[in-house]
Short mmCIF file of C-alpha atoms and ligand atoms in Angstrom, two decimals:
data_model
loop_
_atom_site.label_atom_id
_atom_site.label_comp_id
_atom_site.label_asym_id
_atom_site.label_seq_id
_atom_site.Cartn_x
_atom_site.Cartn_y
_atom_site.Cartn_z
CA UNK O 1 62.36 87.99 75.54
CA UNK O 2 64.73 88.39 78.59
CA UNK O 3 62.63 88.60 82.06
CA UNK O 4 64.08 88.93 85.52
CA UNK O 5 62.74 90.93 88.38
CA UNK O 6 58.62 90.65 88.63
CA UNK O 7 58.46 88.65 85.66
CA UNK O 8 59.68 91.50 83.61
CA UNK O 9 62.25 92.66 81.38
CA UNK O 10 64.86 94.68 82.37
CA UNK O 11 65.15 98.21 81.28
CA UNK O 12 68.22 99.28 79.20
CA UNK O 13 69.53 103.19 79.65
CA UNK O 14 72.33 105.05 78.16
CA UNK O 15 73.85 108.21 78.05
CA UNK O 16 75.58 110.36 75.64
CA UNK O 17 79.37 108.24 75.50
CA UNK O 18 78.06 105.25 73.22
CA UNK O 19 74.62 105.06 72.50
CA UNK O 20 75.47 102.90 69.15
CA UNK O 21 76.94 99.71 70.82
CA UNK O 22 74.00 100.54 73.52
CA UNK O 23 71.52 99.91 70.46
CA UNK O 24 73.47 97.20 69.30
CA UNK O 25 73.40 95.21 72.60
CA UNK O 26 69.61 95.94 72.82
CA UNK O 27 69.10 94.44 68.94
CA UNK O 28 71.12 91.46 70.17
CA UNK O 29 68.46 91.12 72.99
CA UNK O 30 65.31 92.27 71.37
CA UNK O 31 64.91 95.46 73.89
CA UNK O 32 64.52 99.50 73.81
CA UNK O 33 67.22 101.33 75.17
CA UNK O 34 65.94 104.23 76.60
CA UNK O 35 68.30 107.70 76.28
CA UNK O 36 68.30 108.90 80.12
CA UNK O 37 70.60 112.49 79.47
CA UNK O 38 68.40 114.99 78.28
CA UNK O 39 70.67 117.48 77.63
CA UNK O 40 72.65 120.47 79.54
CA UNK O 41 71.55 123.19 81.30
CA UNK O 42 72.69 126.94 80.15
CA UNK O 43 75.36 126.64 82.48
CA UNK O 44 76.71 123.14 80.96
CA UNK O 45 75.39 120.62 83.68
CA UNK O 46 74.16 117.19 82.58
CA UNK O 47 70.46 116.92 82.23
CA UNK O 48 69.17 113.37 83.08
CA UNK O 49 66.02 111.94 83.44
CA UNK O 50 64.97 108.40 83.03
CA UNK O 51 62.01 108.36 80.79
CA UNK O 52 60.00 105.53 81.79
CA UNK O 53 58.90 103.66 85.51
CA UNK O 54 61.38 101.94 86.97
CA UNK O 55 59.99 100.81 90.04
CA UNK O 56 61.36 97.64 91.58
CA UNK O 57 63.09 96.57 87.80
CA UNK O 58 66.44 95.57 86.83
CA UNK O 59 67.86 98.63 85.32
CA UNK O 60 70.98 97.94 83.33
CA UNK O 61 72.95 100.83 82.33
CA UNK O 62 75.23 100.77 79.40
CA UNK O 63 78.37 103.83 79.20
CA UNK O 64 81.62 103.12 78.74
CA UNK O 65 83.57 105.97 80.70
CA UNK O 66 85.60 106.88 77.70
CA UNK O 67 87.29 109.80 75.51
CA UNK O 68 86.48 112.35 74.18
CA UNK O 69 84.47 113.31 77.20
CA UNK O 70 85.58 111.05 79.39
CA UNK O 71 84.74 113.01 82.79
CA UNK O 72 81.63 114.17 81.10
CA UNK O 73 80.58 110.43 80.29
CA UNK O 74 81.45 109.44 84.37
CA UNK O 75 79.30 112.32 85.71
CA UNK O 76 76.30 111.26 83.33
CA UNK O 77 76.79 107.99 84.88
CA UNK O 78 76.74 108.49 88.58
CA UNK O 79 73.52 110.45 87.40
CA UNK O 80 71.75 107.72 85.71
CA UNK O 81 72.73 105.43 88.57
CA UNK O 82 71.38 108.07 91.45
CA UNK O 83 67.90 108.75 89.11
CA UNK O 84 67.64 105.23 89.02
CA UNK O 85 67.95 104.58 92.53
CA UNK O 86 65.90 107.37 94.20
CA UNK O 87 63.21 106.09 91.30
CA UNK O 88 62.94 102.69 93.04
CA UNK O 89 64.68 100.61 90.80
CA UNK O 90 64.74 97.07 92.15
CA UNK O 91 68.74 96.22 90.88
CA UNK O 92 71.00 98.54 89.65
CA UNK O 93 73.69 96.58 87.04
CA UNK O 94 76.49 98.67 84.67
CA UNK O 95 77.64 97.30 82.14
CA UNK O 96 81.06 99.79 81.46
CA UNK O 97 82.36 98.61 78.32
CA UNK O 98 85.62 100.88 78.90
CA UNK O 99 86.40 101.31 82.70
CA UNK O 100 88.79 104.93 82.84
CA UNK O 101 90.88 105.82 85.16
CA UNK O 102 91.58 102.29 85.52
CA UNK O 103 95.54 102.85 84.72
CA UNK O 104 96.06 104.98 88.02
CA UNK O 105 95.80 101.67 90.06
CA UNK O 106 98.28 101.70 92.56
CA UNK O 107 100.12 104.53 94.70
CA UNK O 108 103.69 104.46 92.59
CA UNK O 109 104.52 107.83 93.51
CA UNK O 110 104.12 110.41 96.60
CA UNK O 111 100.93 112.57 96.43
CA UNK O 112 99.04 110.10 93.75
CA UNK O 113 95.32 109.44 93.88
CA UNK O 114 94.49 105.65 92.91
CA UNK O 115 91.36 106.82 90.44
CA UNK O 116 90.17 103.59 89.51
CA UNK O 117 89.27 102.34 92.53
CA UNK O 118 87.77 105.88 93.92
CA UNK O 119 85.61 105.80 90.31
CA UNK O 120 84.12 102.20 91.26
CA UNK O 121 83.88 103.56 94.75
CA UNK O 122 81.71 106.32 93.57
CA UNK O 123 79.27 104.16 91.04
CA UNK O 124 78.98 101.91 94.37
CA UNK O 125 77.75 104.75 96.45
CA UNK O 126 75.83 106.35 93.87
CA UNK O 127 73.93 102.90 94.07
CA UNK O 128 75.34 100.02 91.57
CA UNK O 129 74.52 96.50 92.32
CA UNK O 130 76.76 94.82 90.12
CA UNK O 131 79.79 95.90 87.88
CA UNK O 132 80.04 94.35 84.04
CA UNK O 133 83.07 95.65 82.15
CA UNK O 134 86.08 94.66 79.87
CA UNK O 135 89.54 93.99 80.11
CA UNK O 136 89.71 96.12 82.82
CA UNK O 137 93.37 97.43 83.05
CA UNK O 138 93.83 95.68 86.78
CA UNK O 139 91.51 93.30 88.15
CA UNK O 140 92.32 94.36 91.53
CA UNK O 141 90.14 97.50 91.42
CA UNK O 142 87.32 95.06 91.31
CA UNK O 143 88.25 94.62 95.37
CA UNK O 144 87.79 98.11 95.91
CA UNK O 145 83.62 97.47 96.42
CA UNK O 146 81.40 95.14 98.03
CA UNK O 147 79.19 94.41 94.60
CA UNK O 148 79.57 91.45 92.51
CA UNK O 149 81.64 92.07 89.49
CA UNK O 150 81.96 90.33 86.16
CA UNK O 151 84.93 91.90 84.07
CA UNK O 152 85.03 89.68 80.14
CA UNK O 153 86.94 88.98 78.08
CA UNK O 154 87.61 90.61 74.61
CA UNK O 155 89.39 87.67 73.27
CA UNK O 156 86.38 85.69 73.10
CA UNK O 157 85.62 88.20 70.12
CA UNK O 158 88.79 89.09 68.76
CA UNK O 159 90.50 85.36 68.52
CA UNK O 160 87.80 84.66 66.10
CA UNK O 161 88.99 87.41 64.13
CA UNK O 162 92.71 86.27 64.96
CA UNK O 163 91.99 82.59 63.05
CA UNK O 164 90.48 83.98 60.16
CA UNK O 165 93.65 85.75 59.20
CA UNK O 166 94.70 82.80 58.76
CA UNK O 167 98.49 83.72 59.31
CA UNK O 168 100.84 80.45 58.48
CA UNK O 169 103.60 81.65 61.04
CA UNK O 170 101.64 83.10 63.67
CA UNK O 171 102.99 84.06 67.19
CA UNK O 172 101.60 86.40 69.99
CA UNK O 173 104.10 88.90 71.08
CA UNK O 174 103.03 91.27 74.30
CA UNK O 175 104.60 94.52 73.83
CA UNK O 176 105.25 94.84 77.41
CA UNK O 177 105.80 92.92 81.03
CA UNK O 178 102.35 94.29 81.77
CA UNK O 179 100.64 92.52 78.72
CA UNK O 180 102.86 89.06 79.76
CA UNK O 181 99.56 87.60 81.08
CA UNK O 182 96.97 88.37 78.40
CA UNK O 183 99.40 87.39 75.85
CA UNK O 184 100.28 84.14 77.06
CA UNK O 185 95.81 83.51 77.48
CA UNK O 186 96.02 84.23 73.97
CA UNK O 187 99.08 82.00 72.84
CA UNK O 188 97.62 79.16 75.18
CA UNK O 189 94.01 79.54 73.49
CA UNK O 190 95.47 79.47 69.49
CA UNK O 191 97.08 76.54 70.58
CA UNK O 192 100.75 78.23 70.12
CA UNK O 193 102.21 77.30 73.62
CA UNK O 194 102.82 79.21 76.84
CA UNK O 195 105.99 80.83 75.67
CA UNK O 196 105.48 84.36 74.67
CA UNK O 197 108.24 86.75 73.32
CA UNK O 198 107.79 90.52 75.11
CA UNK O 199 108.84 93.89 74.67
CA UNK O 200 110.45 95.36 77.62
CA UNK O 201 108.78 98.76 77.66
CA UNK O 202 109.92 101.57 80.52
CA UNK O 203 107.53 105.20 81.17
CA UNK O 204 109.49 108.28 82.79
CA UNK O 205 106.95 109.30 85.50
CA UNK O 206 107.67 112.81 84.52
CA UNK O 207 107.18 112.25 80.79
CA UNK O 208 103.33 111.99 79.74
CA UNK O 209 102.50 109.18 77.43
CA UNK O 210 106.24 108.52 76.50
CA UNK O 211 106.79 104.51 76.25
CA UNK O 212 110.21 103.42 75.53
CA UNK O 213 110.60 100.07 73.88
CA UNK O 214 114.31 98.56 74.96
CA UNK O 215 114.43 95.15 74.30
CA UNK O 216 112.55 92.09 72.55
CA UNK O 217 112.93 89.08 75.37
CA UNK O 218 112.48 86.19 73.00
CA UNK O 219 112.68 84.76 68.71
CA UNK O 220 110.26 86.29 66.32
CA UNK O 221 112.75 85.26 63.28
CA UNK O 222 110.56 84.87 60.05
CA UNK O 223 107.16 85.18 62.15
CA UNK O 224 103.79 86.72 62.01
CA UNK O 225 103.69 88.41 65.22
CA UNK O 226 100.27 89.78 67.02
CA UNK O 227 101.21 92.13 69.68
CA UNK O 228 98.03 92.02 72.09
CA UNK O 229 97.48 94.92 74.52
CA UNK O 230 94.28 96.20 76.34
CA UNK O 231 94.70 99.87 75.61
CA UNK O 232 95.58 101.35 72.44
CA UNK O 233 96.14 105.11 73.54
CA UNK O 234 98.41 107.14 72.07
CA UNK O 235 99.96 104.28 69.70
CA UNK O 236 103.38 104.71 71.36
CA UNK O 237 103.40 101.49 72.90
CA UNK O 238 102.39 98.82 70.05
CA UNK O 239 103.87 101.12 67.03
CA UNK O 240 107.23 100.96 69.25
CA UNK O 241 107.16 97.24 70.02
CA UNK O 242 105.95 96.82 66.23
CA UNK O 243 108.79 98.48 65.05
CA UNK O 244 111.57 96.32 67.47
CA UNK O 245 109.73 92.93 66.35
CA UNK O 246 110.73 93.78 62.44
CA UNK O 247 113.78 94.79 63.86
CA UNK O 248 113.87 91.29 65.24
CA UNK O 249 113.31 89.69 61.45
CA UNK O 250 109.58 89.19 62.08
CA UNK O 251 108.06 88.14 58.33
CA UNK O 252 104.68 90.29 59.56
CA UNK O 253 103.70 92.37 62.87
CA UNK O 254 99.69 92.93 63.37
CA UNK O 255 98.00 94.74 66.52
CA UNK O 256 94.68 93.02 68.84
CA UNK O 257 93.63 95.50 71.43
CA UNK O 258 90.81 95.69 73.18
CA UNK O 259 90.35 99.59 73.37
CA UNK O 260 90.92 102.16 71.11
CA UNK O 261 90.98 105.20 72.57
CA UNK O 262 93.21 106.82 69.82
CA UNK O 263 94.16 109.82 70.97
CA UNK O 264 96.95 112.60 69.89
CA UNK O 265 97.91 111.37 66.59
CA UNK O 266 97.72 107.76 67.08
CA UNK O 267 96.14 107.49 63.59
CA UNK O 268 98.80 109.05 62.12
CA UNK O 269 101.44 106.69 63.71
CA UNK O 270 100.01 103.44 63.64
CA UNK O 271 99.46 104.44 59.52
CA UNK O 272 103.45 105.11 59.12
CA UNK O 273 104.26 102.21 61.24
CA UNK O 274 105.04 98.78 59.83
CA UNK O 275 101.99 97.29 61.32
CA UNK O 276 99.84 96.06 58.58
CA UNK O 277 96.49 95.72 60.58
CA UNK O 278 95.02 96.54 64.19
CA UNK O 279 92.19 94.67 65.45
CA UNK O 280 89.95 96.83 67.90
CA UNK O 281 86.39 96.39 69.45
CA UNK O 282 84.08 99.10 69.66
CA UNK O 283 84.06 99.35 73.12
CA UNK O 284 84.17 103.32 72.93
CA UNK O 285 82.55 104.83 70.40
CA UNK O 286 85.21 105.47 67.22
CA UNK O 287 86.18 108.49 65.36
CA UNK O 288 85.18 107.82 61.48
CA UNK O 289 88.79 108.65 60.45
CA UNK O 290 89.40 105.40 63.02
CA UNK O 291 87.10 103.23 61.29
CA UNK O 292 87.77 104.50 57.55
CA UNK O 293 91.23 104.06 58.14
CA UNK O 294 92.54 100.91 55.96
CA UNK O 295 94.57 99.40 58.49
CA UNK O 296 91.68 99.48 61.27
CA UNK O 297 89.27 96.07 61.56
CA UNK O 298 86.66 96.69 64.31
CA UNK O 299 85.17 93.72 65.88
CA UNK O 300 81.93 94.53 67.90
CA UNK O 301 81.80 93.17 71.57
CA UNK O 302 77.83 93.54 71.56
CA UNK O 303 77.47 89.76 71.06
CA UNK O 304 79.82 89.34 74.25
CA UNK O 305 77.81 92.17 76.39
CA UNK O 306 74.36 90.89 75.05
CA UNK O 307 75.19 87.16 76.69
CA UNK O 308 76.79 88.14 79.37
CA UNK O 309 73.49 90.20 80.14
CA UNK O 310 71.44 86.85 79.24
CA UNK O 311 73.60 85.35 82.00
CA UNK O 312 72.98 87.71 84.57
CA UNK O 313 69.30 87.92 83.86
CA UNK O 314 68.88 83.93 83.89
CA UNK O 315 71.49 82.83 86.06
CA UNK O 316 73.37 81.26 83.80
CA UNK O 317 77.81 81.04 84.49
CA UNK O 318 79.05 83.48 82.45
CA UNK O 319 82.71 81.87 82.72
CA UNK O 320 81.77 78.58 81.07
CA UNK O 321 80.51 80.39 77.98
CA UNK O 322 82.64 83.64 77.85
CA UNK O 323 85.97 83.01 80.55
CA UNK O 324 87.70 82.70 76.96
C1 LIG P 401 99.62 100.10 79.68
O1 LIG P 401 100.13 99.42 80.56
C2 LIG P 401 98.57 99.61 78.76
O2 LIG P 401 98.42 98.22 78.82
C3 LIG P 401 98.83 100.04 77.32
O3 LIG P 401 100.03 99.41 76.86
C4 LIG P 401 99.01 101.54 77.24
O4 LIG P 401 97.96 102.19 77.88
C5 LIG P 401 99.08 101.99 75.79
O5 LIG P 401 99.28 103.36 75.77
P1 LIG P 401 99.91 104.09 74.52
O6 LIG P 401 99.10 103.67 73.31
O7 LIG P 401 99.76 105.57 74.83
O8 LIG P 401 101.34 103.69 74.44
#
């Protein structure tokens, strides 16, 4: 049994956005997790209230901030943090499985908010000690408060996954300059070298959700390509990429992403595309079409989340065991 502040266990909440990887990650660590949104009002506000003392405990709060309600799912969090708080909660920790709003990171055009830093802005007022999340998009939004934050891994869950394909030509591909880094982690890691092909991918600003794969920088000849991304959103990006590697004479093309958010008809795509497999966690909670669908393996980051809760709770470095 996991003890912290007082000698006691830390209390586990959720909300409405995931409350199955929630109960997951509180199996893992032999806890409750306690359901703080009560419901709406008539008027369609979000009814919290935490059900149990709280006084001077380490509260730990598990919501990703994720579709389909993903501005529903951030309101019932900065509500969970505030009960928390003005309840006397001695340490307020989130774990946010799915950060949103993370793409808008940067000013690139006139007029633009930069959303993911005002959203960890907001948790921080609202009264978060400490930030635990995922593959963030961009790291750099963790600058944007003064609270310590821990942002994982994936890979430490997927490239398990990755070896048991046991694929005899195997070669990470990122499907765009973006992905360069987290592809070449997981080259490096499968032992495949530092060298990683990549699709050069270009968004009109004007055009929603409109990726356009131009070029493959790099050999995938008579390989078994895994294109590794973080997001997996509309589909346009990896199905595109997918599509330029068989161009390129790959023997195979497969998908590792951290987050499937599958929206529009993602499904649809990725099932008429030549990829023959996509690797997700369960970071957000899935549609059943996504995890019915034959082509979809989901790999659950509650292990990951459970430790890396361990750690904080004992002390522990969480980069020795989980940096992977
Ligand atoms: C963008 O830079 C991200 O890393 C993903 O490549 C992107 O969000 C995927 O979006 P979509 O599936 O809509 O192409």
């Amino acid at each position: 049994m996991l003890s912290s502040t007082l000698g006691m266990s830390p209390i586990l909440l959720t909300g409405t956005a995931h409350p199955e990887l929630a109960l997951n990650i509180a199996k893992h660590l032999r806890l409750k997790v306690h359901q703080a949104v009560r419901g709406r009002f008539a008027d369609g506000e979000i009814d919290v209230a935490l059900p149990q003392n709280v006084r001077r405990r380490h509260v730990i709060i598990i919501q990703p901030t994720a579709p389909s309600f993903i501005n529903d799912s951030i309101i019932e969090l900065e509500l969970m943090i505030q009960a928390a708080k003005l309840a006397s909660a001695g340490e307020i920790t989130l774990v946010i499985p799915y950060f949103g709003y993370a793409r808008q990171d940067r000013k690139d055009q006139p007029r633009v908010p930069i959303s993911g830093s005002w959203m960890a802005r907001k948790f921080e007022f609202a009264g978060a000690d400490r930030f635990c999340t995922i593959d963030i998009h961009n790291e750099a939004v963790e600058g944007s408060v003064k609270v310590p934050w821990d942002n994982l891994y994936a890979s430490y869950s997927l490239i398990p996954a990755i070896k048991k394909l046991k694929l005899a030509n195997l070669m990470i591909v990122s499907p765009d300059v973006g992905g360069l880094r987290r592809a070449t982690k997981y080259s490096n890691i499968l032992n495949l070298g530092l060298e990683v092909p990549t699709a050069n991918k270009i968004r009109d600003p004007e055009i929603k959700n409109d990726a356009k794969v131009l070029r493959l920088e790099g050999a995938v000849a008579g390989m078994d390509v895994i294109l590794t991304d973080d997001i997996l959103d509309t589909g346009g990006t990896l199905v595109k990429a997918a599509q330029l590697v068989m161009e390129k004479g790959a023997k195979s093309v497969r998908a590792v992403v951290t987050h499937g958010l599958f929206s529009n008809n993602a499904l649809q795509l990725i099932d008429s595309s030549p990829l023959k497999e996509v690797l997700i966690t369960d970071s957000v909670r899935l549609k059943e079409e996504v995890t019915k669908n034959h082509k979809i393996r989901v790999v659950s980051i509650a292990p990951l989340l459970s430790g890396a809760i361990k750690c904080i709770e004992s002390g522990q470095s969480m980069s020795q065991k989980f940096f992977l």
